[in-house]
Short mmCIF file of N, CA and C in Angstrom, two decimals:
data_model
loop_
_atom_site.label_atom_id
_atom_site.label_comp_id
_atom_site.label_asym_id
_atom_site.label_seq_id
_atom_site.Cartn_x
_atom_site.Cartn_y
_atom_site.Cartn_z
N GLU A 1 17.90 -7.80 2.82
CA GLU A 1 18.87 -8.69 2.97
C GLU A 1 18.94 -9.20 3.94
N TYR A 2 18.72 -8.96 4.90
CA TYR A 2 18.73 -9.41 6.52
C TYR A 2 17.71 -10.43 6.87
N ALA A 3 16.31 -9.72 6.49
CA ALA A 3 15.25 -10.71 6.17
C ALA A 3 15.34 -12.18 5.26
N HIS A 4 16.23 -11.84 4.21
CA HIS A 4 16.74 -12.85 3.66
C HIS A 4 17.68 -14.22 3.99
N TYR A 5 18.32 -13.33 4.79
CA TYR A 5 19.66 -13.93 5.55
C TYR A 5 19.58 -14.67 6.55
N LEU A 6 18.20 -14.21 7.45
CA LEU A 6 17.78 -15.39 8.49
C LEU A 6 16.92 -16.05 7.89
N GLY A 7 16.85 -16.66 6.43
CA GLY A 7 16.08 -17.44 6.25
C GLY A 7 14.55 -17.47 5.44
N ALA A 8 14.32 -16.28 5.46
CA ALA A 8 12.93 -15.61 4.90
C ALA A 8 12.48 -15.81 3.89
N ASP A 9 11.40 -16.59 2.97
CA ASP A 9 11.23 -16.81 1.87
C ASP A 9 10.53 -15.68 1.16
N GLU A 10 9.99 -14.55 1.69
CA GLU A 10 9.19 -13.38 1.61
C GLU A 10 9.67 -12.07 2.44
N ALA A 11 10.82 -11.36 1.86
CA ALA A 11 11.48 -10.29 2.75
C ALA A 11 10.71 -9.24 3.06
N GLY A 12 9.52 -9.00 2.26
CA GLY A 12 8.72 -8.17 2.64
C GLY A 12 7.74 -8.28 4.36
N ALA A 13 7.14 -9.53 4.16
CA ALA A 13 6.43 -9.66 5.92
C ALA A 13 7.75 -9.45 6.95
N TRP A 14 8.58 -10.21 6.29
CA TRP A 14 9.64 -10.65 7.33
C TRP A 14 10.17 -9.35 7.71
N TYR A 15 10.51 -8.55 6.90
CA TYR A 15 12.09 -7.24 7.04
C TYR A 15 10.41 -6.24 7.64
N SER A 16 9.22 -6.57 7.90
CA SER A 16 8.06 -5.83 8.69
C SER A 16 8.10 -6.35 10.06
N VAL A 17 8.30 -7.22 10.08
CA VAL A 17 8.66 -7.73 11.84
C VAL A 17 10.20 -7.02 12.13
N LEU A 18 11.19 -7.12 11.33
CA LEU A 18 11.82 -6.50 12.02
C LEU A 18 12.02 -4.76 12.43
N LEU A 19 11.36 -4.48 11.57
CA LEU A 19 10.98 -2.93 11.62
C LEU A 19 10.15 -2.77 12.83
N ALA A 20 9.21 -3.39 12.75
CA ALA A 20 8.22 -3.51 13.97
C ALA A 20 9.10 -3.52 15.00
N GLY A 21 9.95 -4.53 15.12
CA GLY A 21 10.86 -5.08 16.72
C GLY A 21 11.28 -3.35 17.02
N ASN A 22 11.96 -2.52 16.07
CA ASN A 22 12.72 -1.59 16.08
C ASN A 22 11.44 -0.49 16.98
N ALA A 23 10.44 -0.32 16.47
CA ALA A 23 9.66 0.32 16.48
C ALA A 23 9.05 0.27 18.20
N ALA A 24 8.70 -1.11 18.10
CA ALA A 24 8.35 -1.42 19.46
C ALA A 24 9.33 -0.78 20.93
N GLY A 25 10.84 -0.95 20.59
CA GLY A 25 11.77 -0.45 21.29
C GLY A 25 11.49 0.55 21.36
N ALA A 26 11.31 1.44 20.55
CA ALA A 26 11.45 3.23 20.80
C ALA A 26 9.85 3.45 21.57
N ILE A 27 8.91 2.56 21.32
CA ILE A 27 7.52 3.00 22.35
C ILE A 27 7.96 2.59 23.47
N LEU A 28 8.75 1.48 23.85
CA LEU A 28 9.20 0.92 25.18
C LEU A 28 10.17 1.52 26.06
N GLY A 29 10.84 2.70 24.75
CA GLY A 29 12.01 3.68 25.54
C GLY A 29 10.90 5.00 26.10
N VAL A 30 10.25 5.11 25.60
CA VAL A 30 9.24 6.72 25.73
C VAL A 30 8.55 6.28 26.81
N LEU A 31 8.04 4.83 27.11
CA LEU A 31 7.51 4.60 27.98
C LEU A 31 8.43 4.73 29.72
N LEU A 32 9.91 4.28 29.36
CA LEU A 32 11.14 3.66 30.35
C LEU A 32 11.28 5.24 30.51
N LEU A 33 11.32 6.28 29.51
CA LEU A 33 11.75 7.84 30.02
C LEU A 33 10.73 8.58 30.68
N GLU A 34 9.36 8.29 30.25
CA GLU A 34 8.46 9.28 30.87
C GLU A 34 7.68 8.35 31.85
N ALA A 35 7.20 7.47 31.53
CA ALA A 35 6.26 6.62 33.03
C ALA A 35 7.20 6.67 33.97
N ALA A 36 8.09 5.59 33.79
CA ALA A 36 9.19 5.12 34.50
C ALA A 36 9.89 5.94 35.16
N ASN A 37 10.26 6.95 34.57
CA ASN A 37 11.43 8.27 35.23
C ASN A 37 12.87 7.20 35.33
N VAL A 38 13.16 6.40 34.79
CA VAL A 38 14.16 5.59 34.91
C VAL A 38 15.56 6.55 34.60
N LEU A 39 15.64 7.08 33.67
CA LEU A 39 16.85 7.98 33.52
C LEU A 39 16.92 9.32 33.37
N ARG A 40 17.51 10.11 33.93
CA ARG A 40 17.99 11.16 34.05
C ARG A 40 18.50 11.58 33.04
N PRO A 41 18.48 12.80 31.96
CA PRO A 41 19.00 13.40 30.96
C PRO A 41 20.16 13.70 31.30
N ASN A 42 21.04 13.42 30.72
CA ASN A 42 22.45 14.17 31.42
C ASN A 42 22.95 13.87 29.80
N ALA A 43 24.52 13.89 29.67
CA ALA A 43 24.96 13.73 28.60
C ALA A 43 25.82 12.14 28.96
N ARG A 44 25.92 12.36 30.26
CA ARG A 44 26.83 10.65 30.29
C ARG A 44 25.65 9.40 29.91
N ALA A 45 24.66 9.93 30.58
CA ALA A 45 23.28 8.96 30.70
C ALA A 45 23.38 8.70 28.84
N ALA A 46 23.14 9.85 28.11
CA ALA A 46 23.02 9.88 26.35
C ALA A 46 23.62 9.16 26.03
N ILE A 47 25.42 9.42 26.53
CA ILE A 47 26.38 8.83 25.73
C ILE A 47 26.20 7.18 26.01
N VAL A 48 26.32 6.39 27.22
CA VAL A 48 25.65 5.53 27.74
C VAL A 48 25.05 4.64 26.75
N CYS A 49 24.04 5.32 26.63
CA CYS A 49 22.59 4.71 25.51
C CYS A 49 23.17 4.80 24.49
N ALA A 50 23.76 5.80 23.76
CA ALA A 50 24.31 5.98 22.16
C ALA A 50 25.32 4.93 21.85
N GLY A 51 25.99 4.36 23.09
CA GLY A 51 26.88 3.04 22.88
C GLY A 51 26.30 1.90 22.91
N LEU A 52 25.33 1.63 23.63
CA LEU A 52 24.53 0.63 23.94
C LEU A 52 23.55 0.53 22.50
N TRP A 53 22.93 1.48 22.11
CA TRP A 53 22.55 1.27 20.79
C TRP A 53 23.89 0.86 19.77
N ALA A 54 24.83 1.60 19.61
CA ALA A 54 25.67 1.01 18.65
C ALA A 54 25.57 -0.52 19.01
N VAL A 55 25.91 -0.93 20.24
CA VAL A 55 26.31 -2.42 20.18
C VAL A 55 25.21 -3.23 19.76
N THR A 56 24.16 -2.76 20.13
CA THR A 56 22.92 -3.42 19.67
C THR A 56 22.76 -3.60 18.11
N ILE A 57 22.97 -2.72 17.73
CA ILE A 57 23.01 -2.68 16.53
C ILE A 57 24.40 -3.40 16.03
N GLY A 58 25.40 -3.62 16.51
CA GLY A 58 26.25 -4.32 15.67
C GLY A 58 26.38 -6.01 15.97
N PHE A 59 25.51 -6.46 17.27
CA PHE A 59 25.25 -7.47 16.83
C PHE A 59 24.06 -7.81 16.00
N PHE A 60 23.19 -7.14 15.82
CA PHE A 60 21.84 -7.17 15.23
C PHE A 60 22.51 -8.12 13.49
N PRO A 61 23.55 -7.91 12.66
CA PRO A 61 23.59 -8.43 11.60
C PRO A 61 24.40 -10.00 11.95
N ALA A 62 24.99 -10.13 13.18
CA ALA A 62 25.36 -11.49 13.78
C ALA A 62 24.26 -12.59 14.27
N ALA A 63 23.23 -11.42 14.47
CA ALA A 63 21.86 -13.04 14.77
C ALA A 63 21.84 -13.70 13.68
N GLN A 64 21.51 -15.17 14.46
CA GLN A 64 21.35 -16.22 13.88
C GLN A 64 19.45 -16.82 13.71
N SER A 65 19.08 -16.15 14.28
CA SER A 65 17.72 -15.99 14.44
C SER A 65 16.69 -15.21 14.31
N TYR A 66 15.70 -15.42 14.03
CA TYR A 66 14.77 -14.06 14.02
C TYR A 66 14.35 -13.68 15.07
N PRO A 67 13.97 -14.63 16.19
CA PRO A 67 13.60 -13.74 17.58
C PRO A 67 14.81 -13.14 18.40
N LEU A 68 16.27 -13.54 18.00
CA LEU A 68 17.27 -12.65 18.48
C LEU A 68 17.26 -11.64 17.82
N ALA A 69 16.93 -11.65 16.48
CA ALA A 69 17.28 -10.24 15.74
C ALA A 69 16.15 -9.43 16.36
N VAL A 70 15.18 -9.59 16.29
CA VAL A 70 14.07 -8.74 16.88
C VAL A 70 14.22 -8.36 17.98
N ALA A 71 14.79 -9.10 18.90
CA ALA A 71 14.79 -8.71 20.31
C ALA A 71 16.04 -7.56 20.33
N LEU A 72 16.99 -7.85 19.36
CA LEU A 72 18.10 -6.90 19.46
C LEU A 72 17.57 -5.83 18.55
N LEU A 73 16.83 -5.54 17.84
CA LEU A 73 15.84 -4.44 17.14
C LEU A 73 15.24 -3.58 18.51
N VAL A 74 14.42 -4.50 18.99
CA VAL A 74 14.13 -3.95 20.41
C VAL A 74 14.29 -3.45 21.55
N LEU A 75 15.89 -3.60 21.60
CA LEU A 75 16.93 -2.77 22.35
C LEU A 75 17.28 -2.12 21.93
N ALA A 76 17.73 -1.69 20.30
CA ALA A 76 18.02 -0.72 19.55
C ALA A 76 17.11 0.22 19.74
N GLY A 77 15.44 -0.13 19.79
CA GLY A 77 14.72 1.09 19.51
C GLY A 77 14.85 1.62 20.93
N VAL A 78 14.89 0.84 22.11
CA VAL A 78 14.94 1.55 23.38
C VAL A 78 16.36 2.53 23.22
N PHE A 79 17.27 2.16 23.03
CA PHE A 79 18.52 3.19 23.50
C PHE A 79 18.78 3.94 22.28
N ASN A 80 17.93 3.88 20.73
CA ASN A 80 17.86 4.97 20.13
C ASN A 80 17.14 6.02 20.51
N ILE A 81 15.89 5.72 21.10
CA ILE A 81 14.68 6.77 21.48
C ILE A 81 15.62 7.63 22.35
N THR A 82 16.24 6.79 23.68
CA THR A 82 16.71 6.98 24.81
C THR A 82 17.02 7.92 24.38
N PHE A 83 18.74 8.01 23.79
CA PHE A 83 19.96 9.12 23.26
C PHE A 83 19.48 9.86 22.65
N THR A 84 18.50 10.12 21.98
CA THR A 84 17.87 10.88 20.88
C THR A 84 16.77 11.87 21.77
N SER A 85 16.40 11.36 22.60
CA SER A 85 15.35 12.08 23.50
C SER A 85 16.47 12.78 24.50
N MET A 86 17.42 12.53 25.48
CA MET A 86 18.10 13.05 25.79
C MET A 86 19.06 14.05 25.26
N ALA A 87 19.48 13.87 24.18
CA ALA A 87 20.64 14.69 23.70
C ALA A 87 19.56 16.32 23.33
N GLN A 88 18.19 15.69 22.68
CA GLN A 88 17.43 16.94 22.31
C GLN A 88 16.99 17.70 23.90
N THR A 89 16.85 17.06 24.44
CA THR A 89 16.38 17.67 25.97
C THR A 89 17.60 18.64 26.37
N ILE A 90 18.60 17.97 26.53
CA ILE A 90 20.28 18.90 26.64
C ILE A 90 20.29 19.82 25.99
N VAL A 91 19.92 19.84 24.77
CA VAL A 91 20.49 21.10 23.88
C VAL A 91 19.33 22.03 23.74
N GLN A 92 18.11 21.42 24.25
CA GLN A 92 16.85 22.84 24.65
C GLN A 92 17.04 23.26 25.96
N MET A 93 17.49 22.32 26.82
CA MET A 93 17.62 22.78 28.03
C MET A 93 19.17 24.13 28.12
N LEU A 94 19.74 23.72 27.44
CA LEU A 94 21.22 24.67 27.80
C LEU A 94 21.25 25.40 26.70
N ALA A 95 20.53 25.85 25.61
CA ALA A 95 20.58 26.84 24.77
C ALA A 95 20.20 27.67 25.61
N PRO A 96 20.91 29.20 24.91
CA PRO A 96 20.51 30.42 25.73
C PRO A 96 18.82 30.92 24.58
N PRO A 97 18.08 31.30 25.70
CA PRO A 97 16.44 31.22 25.30
C PRO A 97 16.46 32.17 23.86
N ARG A 98 17.65 32.96 23.82
CA ARG A 98 17.30 34.13 22.19
C ARG A 98 17.56 33.31 21.00
N VAL A 99 18.43 31.99 21.33
CA VAL A 99 18.79 31.44 20.35
C VAL A 99 18.22 29.64 20.22
N ARG A 100 17.57 29.58 21.10
CA ARG A 100 16.86 28.30 21.22
C ARG A 100 16.34 27.27 20.11
N GLY A 101 15.58 28.27 19.39
CA GLY A 101 15.16 27.66 18.29
C GLY A 101 16.08 27.77 17.07
N THR A 102 16.43 28.36 17.14
CA THR A 102 18.31 27.76 15.82
C THR A 102 19.04 26.63 16.43
N MET A 103 19.36 26.86 17.66
CA MET A 103 19.94 25.54 18.06
C MET A 103 19.10 24.35 17.99
N VAL A 104 17.92 24.16 18.47
CA VAL A 104 17.31 23.06 18.32
C VAL A 104 17.30 22.35 16.91
N GLY A 105 17.13 23.83 15.82
CA GLY A 105 17.40 23.57 14.65
C GLY A 105 18.65 23.19 13.85
N LEU A 106 19.57 23.10 14.29
CA LEU A 106 20.65 22.92 14.15
C LEU A 106 21.25 21.74 14.42
N PHE A 107 20.77 21.24 15.88
CA PHE A 107 21.02 19.77 16.36
C PHE A 107 20.23 18.75 15.33
N ASN A 108 19.12 19.18 15.13
CA ASN A 108 17.79 18.07 14.38
C ASN A 108 18.49 18.15 13.23
N THR A 109 19.03 19.24 11.99
CA THR A 109 19.47 19.10 10.99
C THR A 109 20.62 18.49 10.82
N ALA A 110 21.75 18.36 11.98
CA ALA A 110 22.95 17.64 11.85
C ALA A 110 22.62 16.04 12.42
N MET A 111 21.21 16.08 13.35
CA MET A 111 21.37 14.58 13.65
C MET A 111 20.67 13.93 12.65
N LEU A 112 19.97 14.47 11.65
CA LEU A 112 19.21 13.76 10.70
C LEU A 112 20.23 13.49 9.68
N GLY A 113 21.04 14.55 9.50
CA GLY A 113 21.98 14.43 8.25
C GLY A 113 22.91 13.59 8.57
N LEU A 114 23.74 13.06 10.03
CA LEU A 114 24.58 12.14 9.81
C LEU A 114 23.88 10.57 9.78
N ARG A 115 22.63 11.06 10.43
CA ARG A 115 21.86 9.37 9.82
C ARG A 115 21.61 9.12 8.18
N ALA A 116 21.09 10.05 7.42
CA ALA A 116 20.83 9.81 6.19
C ALA A 116 22.41 9.38 5.33
N GLY A 117 24.00 10.38 6.28
CA GLY A 117 24.87 10.20 5.75
C GLY A 117 25.88 9.05 5.69
N SER A 118 25.27 8.13 7.16
CA SER A 118 25.80 6.40 7.67
C SER A 118 24.63 5.55 6.96
N GLY A 119 23.55 5.81 6.34
CA GLY A 119 22.81 5.28 5.73
C GLY A 119 23.72 4.81 4.39
N VAL A 120 24.11 5.91 3.53
CA VAL A 120 24.88 6.16 2.39
C VAL A 120 26.08 5.35 2.57
N THR A 121 27.06 5.69 3.65
CA THR A 121 28.12 4.97 4.25
C THR A 121 28.07 3.75 4.20
N VAL A 122 27.01 3.40 4.87
CA VAL A 122 26.85 1.22 5.20
C VAL A 122 26.34 1.00 3.83
N GLY A 123 25.82 1.54 3.05
CA GLY A 123 25.46 1.00 1.48
C GLY A 123 26.30 0.96 0.98
N VAL A 124 27.15 1.91 0.33
CA VAL A 124 28.25 2.04 -0.41
C VAL A 124 29.68 1.09 0.44
N VAL A 125 29.91 1.10 1.56
CA VAL A 125 30.79 0.25 1.96
C VAL A 125 30.32 -1.39 1.67
N GLY A 126 28.71 -1.12 2.06
CA GLY A 126 28.60 -2.80 1.90
C GLY A 126 28.25 -3.38 0.26
N ALA A 127 28.61 -2.59 -0.42
CA ALA A 127 28.44 -3.06 -1.90
C ALA A 127 29.80 -3.47 -2.05
N PHE A 128 30.95 -3.38 -1.59
CA PHE A 128 32.42 -3.42 -1.44
C PHE A 128 32.28 -5.06 -0.47
N ILE A 129 32.21 -4.91 0.77
CA ILE A 129 32.45 -5.73 1.84
C ILE A 129 31.61 -6.42 2.33
N ASP A 130 30.17 -6.47 2.03
CA ASP A 130 28.89 -7.14 2.59
C ASP A 130 28.42 -6.36 3.11
N VAL A 131 26.98 -6.26 3.44
CA VAL A 131 26.01 -5.22 4.02
C VAL A 131 26.18 -5.50 5.56
N ARG A 132 26.40 -6.59 5.83
CA ARG A 132 26.29 -7.02 7.14
C ARG A 132 27.91 -6.54 8.04
N ARG A 133 29.01 -6.88 7.21
CA ARG A 133 30.17 -6.20 7.85
C ARG A 133 29.91 -4.93 7.86
N SER A 134 29.30 -4.32 6.73
CA SER A 134 29.59 -3.07 6.82
C SER A 134 28.90 -2.15 8.07
N LEU A 135 27.82 -2.62 8.10
CA LEU A 135 26.59 -2.39 9.69
C LEU A 135 27.79 -2.64 10.87
N GLU A 136 28.00 -3.89 11.10
CA GLU A 136 29.18 -4.16 11.99
C GLU A 136 30.34 -2.73 12.17
N LEU A 137 31.08 -2.52 10.98
CA LEU A 137 32.01 -1.48 11.14
C LEU A 137 31.65 -0.31 11.48
N SER A 138 30.21 0.23 10.74
CA SER A 138 29.76 1.24 11.28
C SER A 138 29.36 1.49 12.78
N ALA A 139 28.54 0.64 13.23
CA ALA A 139 28.26 0.08 14.81
C ALA A 139 29.88 0.26 15.87
N LEU A 140 30.66 -0.23 14.81
CA LEU A 140 31.87 -0.40 15.82
C LEU A 140 32.30 1.22 15.99
N VAL A 141 32.40 1.86 15.09
CA VAL A 141 33.03 3.18 14.85
C VAL A 141 31.62 4.07 16.07
N VAL A 142 30.76 4.17 15.81
CA VAL A 142 30.04 5.05 16.87
C VAL A 142 30.10 4.56 18.18
N ALA A 143 30.12 2.99 18.39
CA ALA A 143 30.62 2.42 19.64
C ALA A 143 32.01 3.02 20.56
N LEU A 144 32.94 3.17 19.41
CA LEU A 144 34.22 3.86 19.91
C LEU A 144 34.21 5.18 20.37
N ILE A 145 33.46 5.96 19.52
CA ILE A 145 33.14 7.64 19.52
C ILE A 145 32.10 7.60 21.06
N ALA A 146 31.72 6.39 21.42
CA ALA A 146 30.75 6.73 22.30
C ALA A 146 31.69 6.72 23.82
N VAL A 147 32.36 5.78 23.76
CA VAL A 147 33.72 5.35 24.39
C VAL A 147 34.54 6.09 24.75
N ALA A 148 34.87 7.20 23.68
CA ALA A 148 35.83 8.23 23.83
C ALA A 148 34.93 9.53 24.62
N LEU A 149 34.15 9.78 24.11
CA LEU A 149 33.13 11.18 24.67
C LEU A 149 32.64 10.35 26.09
N PHE A 150 32.43 9.18 26.41
CA PHE A 150 32.30 8.69 27.86
C PHE A 150 33.43 9.11 28.79
N VAL A 151 34.32 8.31 28.49
CA VAL A 151 36.09 8.81 29.14
C VAL A 151 36.43 10.35 29.13
N TYR A 152 36.08 11.18 27.88
CA TYR A 152 36.36 12.55 28.18
C TYR A 152 35.49 13.38 29.04
N ASP A 153 33.85 12.97 29.12
CA ASP A 153 33.10 13.39 30.13
C ASP A 153 33.84 12.92 31.44
N MET A 154 34.10 11.68 31.87
CA MET A 154 34.26 10.98 33.19
C MET A 154 35.52 11.92 33.61
N ARG A 155 36.72 12.35 32.84
CA ARG A 155 37.66 12.86 33.40
C ARG A 155 37.34 14.76 33.62
N ARG A 156 36.38 15.09 32.92
CA ARG A 156 35.61 16.53 33.19
C ARG A 156 35.50 16.52 34.41
N GLY A 157 34.45 15.82 34.78
CA GLY A 157 34.17 15.15 36.12
C GLY A 157 32.61 15.82 36.47
N PRO A 158 31.64 15.88 37.48
CA PRO A 158 30.53 16.57 37.30
C PRO A 158 30.39 18.48 37.01
N ARG A 159 29.89 18.79 36.46
CA ARG A 159 29.46 19.97 36.36
C ARG A 159 28.14 20.40 36.56
N LEU A 160 28.33 21.94 36.71
CA LEU A 160 26.86 22.46 36.95
C LEU A 160 26.41 22.30 35.74
N SER A 161 25.00 22.87 35.45
CA SER A 161 24.01 22.61 34.29
C SER A 161 24.00 24.24 34.28
N GLY A 162 23.16 24.65 34.95
CA GLY A 162 22.61 26.31 34.55
C GLY A 162 21.20 25.54 34.46
N ALA A 163 20.63 24.63 34.22
CA ALA A 163 19.66 24.30 33.77
C ALA A 163 18.88 23.22 34.81
N GLU A 164 18.03 23.41 35.32
CA GLU A 164 17.53 22.52 36.36
C GLU A 164 17.28 20.93 35.76
N GLY A 165 18.21 20.22 36.25
CA GLY A 165 17.38 18.60 36.08
C GLY A 165 18.31 18.09 34.95
N VAL A 166 19.39 18.85 34.61
CA VAL A 166 19.99 18.68 33.10
C VAL A 166 21.70 18.67 33.52
N ASP A 167 22.08 17.52 33.41
CA ASP A 167 23.83 18.05 33.55
C ASP A 167 24.37 17.52 31.85
N ARG A 168 25.43 18.62 32.35
CA ARG A 168 25.86 19.07 30.95
C ARG A 168 26.99 17.63 30.59
#
């Protein structure tokens, strides 16, 4: 639908370009995390990246050109891999060793389940109000949750983590 909205005659090839933009962003995000060591994994950074992911995804439906849409998806890929990797790192580092596998499994199941549920929600709501508006609404909800978590984390102040290099 987005490829068609942006004026493509054949959605398959143009959809692939959009998907490739998101994948390229994920690769760039890995490079930033691993090679450049730009961000330290902590809850606050993960929350900020999740919020920035929501903002880029929220602006994507409003893009009026393919280059802008692809650029937004590249950024979304960067923020997505960054917040996902940080969140998983935090769970692994802070989980007690005897239940670490269980905690990581629960985290992954919940995270993937929420994403699948979001896809269904965006699609169902999109059938009523338009897919673009539905994605914008979903992104707004994620952004508001990120802001609430960020404010909560800021009010809590700095914490000792118990795991070297990872802040709670």
